[in-house]
Coordinates of C-alpha atoms in Angstrom, one line a residue:
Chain A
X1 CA 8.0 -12.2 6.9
X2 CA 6.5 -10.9 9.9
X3 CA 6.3 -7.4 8.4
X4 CA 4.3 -8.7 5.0
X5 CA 1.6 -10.1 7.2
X6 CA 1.3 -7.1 9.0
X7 CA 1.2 -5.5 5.9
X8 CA -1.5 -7.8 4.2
X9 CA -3.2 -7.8 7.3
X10 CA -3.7 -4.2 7.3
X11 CA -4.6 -4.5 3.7
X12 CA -7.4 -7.0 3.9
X13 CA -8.4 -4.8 7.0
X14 CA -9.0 -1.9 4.9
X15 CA -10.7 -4.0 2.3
X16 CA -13.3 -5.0 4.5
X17 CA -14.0 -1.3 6.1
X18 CA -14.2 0.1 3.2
X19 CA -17.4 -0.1 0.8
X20 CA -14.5 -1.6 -2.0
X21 CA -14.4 -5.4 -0.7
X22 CA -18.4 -5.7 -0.2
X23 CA -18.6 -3.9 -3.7
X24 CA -16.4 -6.4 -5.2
X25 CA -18.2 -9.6 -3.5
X26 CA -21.7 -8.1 -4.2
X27 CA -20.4 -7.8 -7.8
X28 CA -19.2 -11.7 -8.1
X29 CA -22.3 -12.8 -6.2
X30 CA -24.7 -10.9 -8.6
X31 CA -23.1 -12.0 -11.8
X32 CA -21.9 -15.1 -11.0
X33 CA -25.7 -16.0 -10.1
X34 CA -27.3 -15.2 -13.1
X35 CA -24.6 -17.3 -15.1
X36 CA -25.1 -20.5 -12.7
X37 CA -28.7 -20.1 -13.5
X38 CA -28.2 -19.9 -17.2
X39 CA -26.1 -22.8 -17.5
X40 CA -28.0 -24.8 -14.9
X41 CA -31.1 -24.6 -17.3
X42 CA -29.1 -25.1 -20.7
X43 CA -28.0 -28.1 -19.1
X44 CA -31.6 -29.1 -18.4
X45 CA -33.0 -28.5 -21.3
X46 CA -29.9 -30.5 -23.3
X47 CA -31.0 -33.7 -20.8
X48 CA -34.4 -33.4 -21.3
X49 CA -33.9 -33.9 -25.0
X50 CA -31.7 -36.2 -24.2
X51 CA -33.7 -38.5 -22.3
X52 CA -36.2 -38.7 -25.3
X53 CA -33.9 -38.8 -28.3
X54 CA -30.8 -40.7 -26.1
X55 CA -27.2 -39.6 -26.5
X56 CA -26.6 -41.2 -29.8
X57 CA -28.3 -39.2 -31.9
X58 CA -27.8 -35.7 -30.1
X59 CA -25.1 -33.1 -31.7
X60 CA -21.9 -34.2 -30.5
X61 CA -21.0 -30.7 -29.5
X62 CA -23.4 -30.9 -26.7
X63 CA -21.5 -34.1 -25.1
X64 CA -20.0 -31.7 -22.2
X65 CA -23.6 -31.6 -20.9
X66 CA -23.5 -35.0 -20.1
X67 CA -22.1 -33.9 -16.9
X68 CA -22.3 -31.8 -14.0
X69 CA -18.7 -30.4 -13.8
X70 CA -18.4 -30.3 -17.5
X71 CA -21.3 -29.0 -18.2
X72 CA -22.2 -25.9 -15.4
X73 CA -19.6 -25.9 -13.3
X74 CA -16.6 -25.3 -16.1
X75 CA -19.0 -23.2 -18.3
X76 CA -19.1 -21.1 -15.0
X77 CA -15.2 -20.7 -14.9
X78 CA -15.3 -19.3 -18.2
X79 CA -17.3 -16.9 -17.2
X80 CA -16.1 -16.1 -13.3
X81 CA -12.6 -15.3 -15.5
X82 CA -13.7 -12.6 -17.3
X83 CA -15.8 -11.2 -14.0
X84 CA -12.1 -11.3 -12.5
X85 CA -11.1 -9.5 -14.6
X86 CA -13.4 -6.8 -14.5
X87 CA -13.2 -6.7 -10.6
X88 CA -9.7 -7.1 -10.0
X89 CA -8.9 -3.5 -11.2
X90 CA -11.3 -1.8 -8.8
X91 CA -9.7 -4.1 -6.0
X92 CA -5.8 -3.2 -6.7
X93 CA -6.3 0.5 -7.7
X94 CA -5.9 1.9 -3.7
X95 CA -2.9 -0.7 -3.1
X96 CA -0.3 2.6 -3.6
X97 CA -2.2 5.0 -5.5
X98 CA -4.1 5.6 -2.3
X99 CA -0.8 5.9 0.3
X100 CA 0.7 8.3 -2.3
X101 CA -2.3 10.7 -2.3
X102 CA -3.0 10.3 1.2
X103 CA 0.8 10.8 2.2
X104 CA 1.1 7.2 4.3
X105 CA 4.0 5.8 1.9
X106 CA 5.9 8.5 4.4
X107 CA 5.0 6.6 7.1
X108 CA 5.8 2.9 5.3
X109 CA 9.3 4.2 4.5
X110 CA 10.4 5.5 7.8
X111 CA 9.5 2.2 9.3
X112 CA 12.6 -0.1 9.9
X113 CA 10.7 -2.1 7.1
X114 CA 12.2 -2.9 3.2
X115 CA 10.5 -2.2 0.2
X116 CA 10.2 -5.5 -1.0
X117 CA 8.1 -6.4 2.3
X118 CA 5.4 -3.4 1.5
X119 CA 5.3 -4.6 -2.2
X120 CA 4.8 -8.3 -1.2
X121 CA 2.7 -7.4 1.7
X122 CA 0.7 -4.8 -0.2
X123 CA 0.3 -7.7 -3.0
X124 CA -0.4 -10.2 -0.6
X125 CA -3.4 -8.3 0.4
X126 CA -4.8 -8.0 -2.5
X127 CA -4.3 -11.7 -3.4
X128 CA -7.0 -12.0 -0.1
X129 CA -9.3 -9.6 -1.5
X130 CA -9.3 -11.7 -5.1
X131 CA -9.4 -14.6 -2.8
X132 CA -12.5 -13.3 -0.8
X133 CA -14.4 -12.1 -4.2
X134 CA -14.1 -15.7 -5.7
X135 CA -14.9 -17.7 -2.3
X136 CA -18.3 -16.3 -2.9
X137 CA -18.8 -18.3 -5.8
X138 CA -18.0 -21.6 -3.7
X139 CA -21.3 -21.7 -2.8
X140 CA -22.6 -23.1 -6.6
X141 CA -20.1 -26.1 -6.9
X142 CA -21.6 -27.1 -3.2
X143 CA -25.0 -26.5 -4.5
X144 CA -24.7 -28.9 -7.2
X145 CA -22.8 -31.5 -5.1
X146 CA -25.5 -31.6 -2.5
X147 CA -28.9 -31.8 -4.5
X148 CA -27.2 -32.9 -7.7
X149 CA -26.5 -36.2 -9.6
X150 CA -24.5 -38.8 -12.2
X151 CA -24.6 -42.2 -13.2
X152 CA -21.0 -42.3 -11.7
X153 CA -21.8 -41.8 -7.9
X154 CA -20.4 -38.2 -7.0
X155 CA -22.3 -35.1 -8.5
X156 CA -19.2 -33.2 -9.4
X157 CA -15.5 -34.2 -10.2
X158 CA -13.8 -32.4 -7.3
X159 CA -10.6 -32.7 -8.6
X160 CA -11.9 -30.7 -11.3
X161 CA -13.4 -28.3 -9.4
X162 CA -10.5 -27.8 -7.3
X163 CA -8.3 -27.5 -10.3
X164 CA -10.5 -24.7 -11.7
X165 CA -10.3 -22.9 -8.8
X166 CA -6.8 -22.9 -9.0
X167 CA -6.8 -21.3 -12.0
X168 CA -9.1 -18.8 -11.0
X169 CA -7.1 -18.1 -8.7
X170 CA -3.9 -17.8 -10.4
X171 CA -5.7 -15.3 -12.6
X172 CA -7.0 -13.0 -10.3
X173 CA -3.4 -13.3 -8.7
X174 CA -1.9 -12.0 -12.2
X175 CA -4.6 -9.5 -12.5
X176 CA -3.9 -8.0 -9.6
X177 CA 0.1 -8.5 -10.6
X178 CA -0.7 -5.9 -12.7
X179 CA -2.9 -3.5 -11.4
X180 CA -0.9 -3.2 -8.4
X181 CA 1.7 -2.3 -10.8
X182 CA -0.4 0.4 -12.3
X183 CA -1.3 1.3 -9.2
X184 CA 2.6 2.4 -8.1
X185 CA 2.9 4.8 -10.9
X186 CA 0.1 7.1 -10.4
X187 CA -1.6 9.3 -7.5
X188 CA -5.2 8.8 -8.8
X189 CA -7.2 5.2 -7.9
X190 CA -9.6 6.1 -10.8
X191 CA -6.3 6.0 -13.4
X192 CA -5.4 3.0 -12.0
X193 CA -8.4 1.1 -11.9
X194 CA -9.2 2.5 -15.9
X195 CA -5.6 1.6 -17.5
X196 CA -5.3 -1.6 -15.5
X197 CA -8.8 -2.7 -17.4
X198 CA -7.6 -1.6 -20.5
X199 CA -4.4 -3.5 -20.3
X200 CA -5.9 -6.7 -19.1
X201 CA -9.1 -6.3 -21.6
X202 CA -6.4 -5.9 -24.1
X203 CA -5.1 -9.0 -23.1
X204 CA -7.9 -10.6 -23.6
X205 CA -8.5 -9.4 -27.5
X206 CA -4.9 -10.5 -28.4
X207 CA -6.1 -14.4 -28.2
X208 CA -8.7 -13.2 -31.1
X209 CA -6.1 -12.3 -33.6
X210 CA -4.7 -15.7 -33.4
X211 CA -6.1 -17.4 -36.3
X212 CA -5.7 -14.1 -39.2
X213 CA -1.7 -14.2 -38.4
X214 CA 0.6 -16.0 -40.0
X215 CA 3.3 -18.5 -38.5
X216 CA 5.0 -17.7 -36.4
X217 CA 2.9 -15.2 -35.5
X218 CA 0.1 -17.3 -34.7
X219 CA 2.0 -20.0 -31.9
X220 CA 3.8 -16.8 -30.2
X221 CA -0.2 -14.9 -29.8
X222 CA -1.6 -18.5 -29.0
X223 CA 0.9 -18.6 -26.6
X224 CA 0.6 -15.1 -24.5
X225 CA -3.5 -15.1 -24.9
X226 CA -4.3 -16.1 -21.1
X227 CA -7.6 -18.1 -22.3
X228 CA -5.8 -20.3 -24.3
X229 CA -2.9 -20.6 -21.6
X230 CA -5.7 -21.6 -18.7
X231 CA -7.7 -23.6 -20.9
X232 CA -6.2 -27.1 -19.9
X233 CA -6.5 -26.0 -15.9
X234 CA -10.1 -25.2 -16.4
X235 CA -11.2 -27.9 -18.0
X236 CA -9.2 -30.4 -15.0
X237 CA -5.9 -30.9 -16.5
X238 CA -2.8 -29.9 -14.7
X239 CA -1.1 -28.1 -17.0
X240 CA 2.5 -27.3 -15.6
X241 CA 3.1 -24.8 -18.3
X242 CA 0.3 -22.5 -17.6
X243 CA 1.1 -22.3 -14.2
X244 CA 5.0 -21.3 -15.0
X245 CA 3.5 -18.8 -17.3
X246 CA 1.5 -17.1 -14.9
X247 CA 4.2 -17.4 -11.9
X248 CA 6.7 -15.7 -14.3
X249 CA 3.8 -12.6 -14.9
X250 CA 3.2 -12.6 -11.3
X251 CA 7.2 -12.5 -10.4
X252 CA 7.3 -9.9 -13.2
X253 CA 4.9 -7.7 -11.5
X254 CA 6.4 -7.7 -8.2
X255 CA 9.5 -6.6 -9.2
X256 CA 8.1 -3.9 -11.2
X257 CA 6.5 -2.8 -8.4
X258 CA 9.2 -2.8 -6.7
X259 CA 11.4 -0.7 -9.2
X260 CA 8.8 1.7 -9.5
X261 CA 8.0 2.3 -5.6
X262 CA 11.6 2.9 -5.6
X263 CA 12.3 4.7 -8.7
X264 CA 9.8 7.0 -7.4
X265 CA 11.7 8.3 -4.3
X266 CA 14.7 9.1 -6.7
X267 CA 13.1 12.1 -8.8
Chain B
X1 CA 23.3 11.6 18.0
X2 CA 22.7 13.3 13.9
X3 CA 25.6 14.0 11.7
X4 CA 25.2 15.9 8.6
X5 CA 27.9 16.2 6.5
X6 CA 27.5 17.8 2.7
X7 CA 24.2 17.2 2.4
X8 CA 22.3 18.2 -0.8
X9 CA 19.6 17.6 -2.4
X10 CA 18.5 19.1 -6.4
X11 CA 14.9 18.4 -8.0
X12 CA 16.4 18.9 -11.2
X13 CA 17.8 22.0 -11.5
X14 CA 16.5 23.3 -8.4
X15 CA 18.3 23.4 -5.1
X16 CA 16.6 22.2 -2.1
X17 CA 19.5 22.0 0.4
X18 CA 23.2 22.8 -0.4
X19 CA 25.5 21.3 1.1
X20 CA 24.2 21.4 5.3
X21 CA 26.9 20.2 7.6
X22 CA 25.8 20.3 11.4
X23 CA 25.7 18.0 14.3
X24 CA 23.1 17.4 16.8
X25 CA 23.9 16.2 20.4
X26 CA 22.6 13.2 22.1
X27 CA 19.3 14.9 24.4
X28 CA 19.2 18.1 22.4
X29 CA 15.9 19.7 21.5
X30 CA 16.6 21.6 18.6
X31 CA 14.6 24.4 16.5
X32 CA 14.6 23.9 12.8
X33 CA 13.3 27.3 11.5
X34 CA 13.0 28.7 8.0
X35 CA 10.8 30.5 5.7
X36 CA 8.2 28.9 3.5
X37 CA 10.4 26.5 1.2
X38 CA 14.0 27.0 2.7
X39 CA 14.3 23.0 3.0
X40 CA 13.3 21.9 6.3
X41 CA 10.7 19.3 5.1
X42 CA 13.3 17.8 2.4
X43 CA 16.3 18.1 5.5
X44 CA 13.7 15.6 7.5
X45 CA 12.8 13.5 4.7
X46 CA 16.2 13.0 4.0
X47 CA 17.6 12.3 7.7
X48 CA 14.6 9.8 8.1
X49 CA 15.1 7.9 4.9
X50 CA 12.1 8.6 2.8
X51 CA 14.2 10.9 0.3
X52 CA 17.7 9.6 -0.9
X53 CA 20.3 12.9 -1.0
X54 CA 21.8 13.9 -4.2
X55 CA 25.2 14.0 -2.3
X56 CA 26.3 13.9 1.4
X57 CA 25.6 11.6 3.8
X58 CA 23.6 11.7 7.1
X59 CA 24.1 9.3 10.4
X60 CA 21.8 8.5 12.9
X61 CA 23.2 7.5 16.2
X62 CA 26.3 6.0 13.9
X63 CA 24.7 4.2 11.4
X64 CA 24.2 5.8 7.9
X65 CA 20.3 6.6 7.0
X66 CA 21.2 4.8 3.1
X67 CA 23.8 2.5 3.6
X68 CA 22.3 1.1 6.6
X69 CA 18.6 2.2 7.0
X70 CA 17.2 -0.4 8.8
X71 CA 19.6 -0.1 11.6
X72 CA 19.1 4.3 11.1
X73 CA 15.1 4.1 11.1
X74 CA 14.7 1.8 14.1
X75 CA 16.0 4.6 16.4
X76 CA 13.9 7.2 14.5
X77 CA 10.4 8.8 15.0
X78 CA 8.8 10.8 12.4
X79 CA 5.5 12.9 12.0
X80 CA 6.0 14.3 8.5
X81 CA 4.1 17.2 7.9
X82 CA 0.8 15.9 6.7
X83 CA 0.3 13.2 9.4
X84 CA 0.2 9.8 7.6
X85 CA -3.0 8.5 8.9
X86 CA -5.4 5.5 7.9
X87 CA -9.0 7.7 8.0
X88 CA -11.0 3.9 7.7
X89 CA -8.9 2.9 10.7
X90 CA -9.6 3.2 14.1
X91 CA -7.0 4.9 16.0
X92 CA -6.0 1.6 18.0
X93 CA -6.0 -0.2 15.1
X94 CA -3.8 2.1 13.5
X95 CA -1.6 2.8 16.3
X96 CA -1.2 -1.4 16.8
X97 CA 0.0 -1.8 12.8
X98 CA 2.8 0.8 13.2
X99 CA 3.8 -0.6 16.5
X100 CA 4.1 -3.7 14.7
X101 CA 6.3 -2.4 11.6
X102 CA 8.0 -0.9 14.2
X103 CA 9.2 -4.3 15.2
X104 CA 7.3 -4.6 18.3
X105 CA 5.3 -7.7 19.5
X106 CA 2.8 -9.5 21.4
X107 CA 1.8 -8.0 24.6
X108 CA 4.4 -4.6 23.7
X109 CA 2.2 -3.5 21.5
X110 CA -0.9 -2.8 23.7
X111 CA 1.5 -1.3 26.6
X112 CA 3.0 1.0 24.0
X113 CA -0.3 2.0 22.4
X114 CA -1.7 2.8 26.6
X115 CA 1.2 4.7 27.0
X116 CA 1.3 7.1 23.9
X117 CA -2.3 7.8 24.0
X118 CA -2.2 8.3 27.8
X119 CA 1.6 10.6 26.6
X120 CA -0.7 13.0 24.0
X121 CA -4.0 12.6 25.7
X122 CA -5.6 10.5 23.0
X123 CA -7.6 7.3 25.7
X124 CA -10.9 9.1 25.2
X125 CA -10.5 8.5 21.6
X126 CA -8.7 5.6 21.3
X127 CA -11.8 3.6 19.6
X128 CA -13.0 6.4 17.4
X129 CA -12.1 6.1 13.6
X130 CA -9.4 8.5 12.2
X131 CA -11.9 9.6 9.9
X132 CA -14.4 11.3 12.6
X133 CA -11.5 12.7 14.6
X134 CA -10.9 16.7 14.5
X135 CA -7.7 18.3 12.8
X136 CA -6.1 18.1 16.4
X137 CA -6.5 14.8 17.9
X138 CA -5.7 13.4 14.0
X139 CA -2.7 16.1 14.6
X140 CA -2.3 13.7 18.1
X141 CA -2.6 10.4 16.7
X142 CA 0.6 11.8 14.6
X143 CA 2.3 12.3 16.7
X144 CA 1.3 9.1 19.2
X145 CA 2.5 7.3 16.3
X146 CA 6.0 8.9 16.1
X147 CA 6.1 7.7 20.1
X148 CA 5.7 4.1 19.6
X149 CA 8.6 2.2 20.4
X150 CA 10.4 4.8 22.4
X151 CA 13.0 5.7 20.1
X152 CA 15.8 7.7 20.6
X153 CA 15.3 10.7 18.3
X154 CA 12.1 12.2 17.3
X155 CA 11.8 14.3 14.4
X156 CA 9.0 16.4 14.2
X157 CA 7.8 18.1 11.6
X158 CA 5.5 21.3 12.8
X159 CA 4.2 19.2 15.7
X160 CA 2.1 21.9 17.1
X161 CA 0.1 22.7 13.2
X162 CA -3.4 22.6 13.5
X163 CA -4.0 22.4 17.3
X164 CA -5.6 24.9 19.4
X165 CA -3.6 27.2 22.5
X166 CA -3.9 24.9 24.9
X167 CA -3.5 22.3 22.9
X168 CA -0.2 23.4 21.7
X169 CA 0.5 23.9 25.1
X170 CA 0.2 20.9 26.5
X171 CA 1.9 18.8 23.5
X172 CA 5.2 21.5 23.8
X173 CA 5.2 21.1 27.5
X174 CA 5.4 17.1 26.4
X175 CA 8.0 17.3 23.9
X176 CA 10.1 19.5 26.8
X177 CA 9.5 16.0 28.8
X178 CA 11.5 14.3 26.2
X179 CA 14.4 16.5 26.4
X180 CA 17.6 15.1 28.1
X181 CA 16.8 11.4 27.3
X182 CA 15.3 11.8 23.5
X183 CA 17.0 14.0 21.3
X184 CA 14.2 16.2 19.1
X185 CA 14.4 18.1 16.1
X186 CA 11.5 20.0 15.2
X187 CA 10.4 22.5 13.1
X188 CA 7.6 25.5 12.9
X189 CA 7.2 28.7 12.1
X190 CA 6.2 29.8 15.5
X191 CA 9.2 31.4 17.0
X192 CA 7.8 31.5 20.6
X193 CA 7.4 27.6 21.0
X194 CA 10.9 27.7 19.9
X195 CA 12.3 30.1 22.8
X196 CA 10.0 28.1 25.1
X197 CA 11.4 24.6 25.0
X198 CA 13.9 24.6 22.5
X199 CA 17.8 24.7 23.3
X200 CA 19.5 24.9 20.2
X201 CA 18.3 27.2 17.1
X202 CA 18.9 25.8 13.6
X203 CA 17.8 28.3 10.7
X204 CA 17.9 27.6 7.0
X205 CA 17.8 29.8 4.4
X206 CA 17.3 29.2 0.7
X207 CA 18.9 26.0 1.4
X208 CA 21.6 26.9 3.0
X209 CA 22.2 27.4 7.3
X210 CA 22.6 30.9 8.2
X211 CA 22.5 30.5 12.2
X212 CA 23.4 27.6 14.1
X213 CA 23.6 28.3 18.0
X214 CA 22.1 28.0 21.7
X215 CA 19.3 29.8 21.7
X216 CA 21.4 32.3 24.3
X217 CA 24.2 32.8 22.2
X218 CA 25.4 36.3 21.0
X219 CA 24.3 35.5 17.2
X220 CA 20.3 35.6 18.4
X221 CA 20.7 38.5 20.7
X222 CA 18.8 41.3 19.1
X223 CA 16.0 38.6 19.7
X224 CA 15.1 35.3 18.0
X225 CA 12.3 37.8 15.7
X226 CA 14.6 40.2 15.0
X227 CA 17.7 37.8 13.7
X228 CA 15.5 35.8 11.9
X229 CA 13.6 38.0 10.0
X230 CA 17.7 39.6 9.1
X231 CA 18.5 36.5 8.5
X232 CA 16.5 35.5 6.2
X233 CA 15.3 38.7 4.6
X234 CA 16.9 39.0 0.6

């Protein structure tokens, strides 16, 4: 245990001295800004009209901006995934692409340390770094819950909020899952970081292909498509399922890792 | 203290070692010469751990480097070839993390980092990044880093690359310190830092040992040049 926190430590270190980590906040502050802005004014606009016309006669697809959390705050989350996604690669690619070209994996396996403790240690860095990147985006929520309002008392749902987070979280987690993955099978950071986006924007298309297949076709894509999978957590509903599914990728990944960190030293 | 016993290792269908068998005493210093490519990188990454052999087995200090590596590695340390340095580290930070992997703790750590750095004459640096260090002090922190922990055997691999006379000097005379209560192997191609502090000669060939003796012994006495250069001449 001790060694995996020296490890992440290290990790997180190296995030931080290098441009990589700033990069990869500055990224999630800039985007994640103009969507808040965005949604803040659709959801102004929506209760403007409101206020004249009252909610009885508005389209009842615009009832989610009756709120705060429903109607910025989530909208957000739909959006701060797909910047994850777009980020994480750039934050896993060094995680053992960069020790193999720079020769330090020598150095992690003399050490009276086991594989599995650089993997998790390594991956438990990175975690930070995805962790870091999204802390930024705190700020909006807080934001909302000191100048905002509802006819219910509290601006925002926190439980909500907190939810989401969560499975923001658990998807930068899996993203990095895989890039770190990616990441143990080739000498070259810019490889990485290109096939880990491809794999996760892949990902991402699958979900689309949902409705033109047949059964069962259609349950097993539904099923795998992450959007659908984080759907209930975003929107506040604890959705035990999800969070099995993306524990099992994230377990998957690991050990991957760790056969291929290991298969490596065989050939 | 090292006991090789059959140890090969093929890269498909190319021999890297075949089949080594010596022994190295506790407090030896030995030489590991060798042409360009004869093996003595692989022998070290094999007797530290970071390659697995094709067939053989190697023991460090009794315990066997696979079957019990842990055990093997905590008496073991290595400067591989290409120093493994952190360039966007500074060298106490760096020199603190592998203290810790090393297994040591809390106040350890700082004493051991003093008394490397003060060992390879690294203080004046000791706050500098890796990355703004010359080929030499990097070359240093290296080897600092192979220091920490005090371990039993130190395997070097060309310690003295990259550093300038007196530099060489002065981390030779060092290694001649450890000598007696650390056992060394290390390797180079200079043959005079070998005769200077080295007291065993070990010279591969193709893979395979073709001298293994004090360096006083009959088999190097036309000169250490002259038998190696016979030695590994076809």
């Amino acid at each position: 245990m001790r060694n995996i926190l020296t490890i992440a430590r290290k990790e997180l270190s190296i995030y931080f001295t290098t441009p990589w980590g700033w990069i990869g906040g500055a990224a999630m502050a800039f985007i994640s800004s103009f969507f808040f802005i965005f949604f803040l004014n659709s959801f102004k606009e929506v209760q403007d009209k409101a206020k004249i016309k009252g909610w009885a006669n508005m389209d009842p697809d615009l009832a989610q901006m009756r709120n705060l959390t429903d109607g910025v705050i989530v909208n957000l989350f739909g959006w701060l995934l797909i910047v994850t996604l777009l980020i994480a690669p750039f934050l896993a690619m060094r995680l053992f692409a960069e020790e193999r070209r720079q020769k330090t994996i020598e150095l992690l396996f003399t050490v009276p340390v086991r594989t599995i403790e650089i993997v998790l240690g390594k991956y438990l860095g990175g975690v930070g770094a995805i962790c870091a990147t999204l802390g930024v985006t705190v700020v909006y929520p807080i934001i909302l819950g000191i100048f905002g309002a509802s006819q219910s008392g509290s601006a925002l749902e926190w439980s909500t909020v907190a939810l989401g987070y969560g499975a923001l979280l658990l998807w930068g987690a899996v993203c990095m899952g895989v890039g770190m993955f990616i990441s143990a099978l080739t000498e070259s950071q810019m490889l990485a970081a290109v096939l880990t986006l491809v794999v996760l924007l892949l990902w991402t298309v699958v979900g689309a292909l949902a409705p033109s297949a047949e059964e069962p076709w259609r349950s097993a894509i539904r099923y795998v498509a992450f959007d659908t999978q984080l759907q209930n957590l975003m929107s506040g509903v604890l959705d035990l399922k999800a969070i099995v599914f993306f524990v099992s990728i994230i377990l998957l990944s690991v050990l991957f890792t760790h056969r291929a960190v290991e298969a490596q030293r065989w050939t | 203290m090292i006991e090789v016993e059959n140890l090969t290792k093929r890269y498909r269908d190319r021999v890297a070692i075949d089949a080594l068998n010596f022994t190295v005493a506790k407090g030896e210093i030995l030489g590991f010469l060798g042409p360009n490519g004869a093996g003595k990188s692989t022998t070290m990454k094999i007797l530290t751990g970071f390659l697995p052999p094709t067939s053989g087995r190697a023991k460090i200090a009794g315990f066997d480097i696979f079957e019990n590596p842990l055990e093997a590695k905590r008496r073991i340390g290595y400067l591989p070839e290409t120093p493994p340095l952190y360039p966007e580290m500074s060298v106490r930070g760096y020199l603190a993390f592998v203290a810790r992997l090393k297994g040591l703790g809390g106040a350890k750590v700082k004493s051991e980092i003093d008394r490397v750095c003060a060992a390879v004459g690294l203080v004046p640096e000791i706050d500098r990044l890796i990355l703004n260090l010359s080929k030499g002090y990097r070359q240093r922190v290296g080897i600092a880093q192979a220091l920490l922990g005090d371990p039993p055997l130190l395997i070097l691999d060309e310690p003295t690359e990259g550093l300038d006379p007196k530099q060489r000097a002065e981390v030779l005379g060092m290694i001649k310190g450890l000598g007696g209560r650390h056992t060394v192997i290390l390797s180079t191609h200079i043959l005079p830092e070998v005769k200077a502090i080295c007291e065993k000669v070990l010279i591969i060939h193709r893979g395979k040992i073709v001298a293994h003796d004090a360096i006083g012994a009959a088999a190097f006495e036309q000169g250490l040049d002259e038998t190696f250069i016979r030695l590994t001449a076809e």
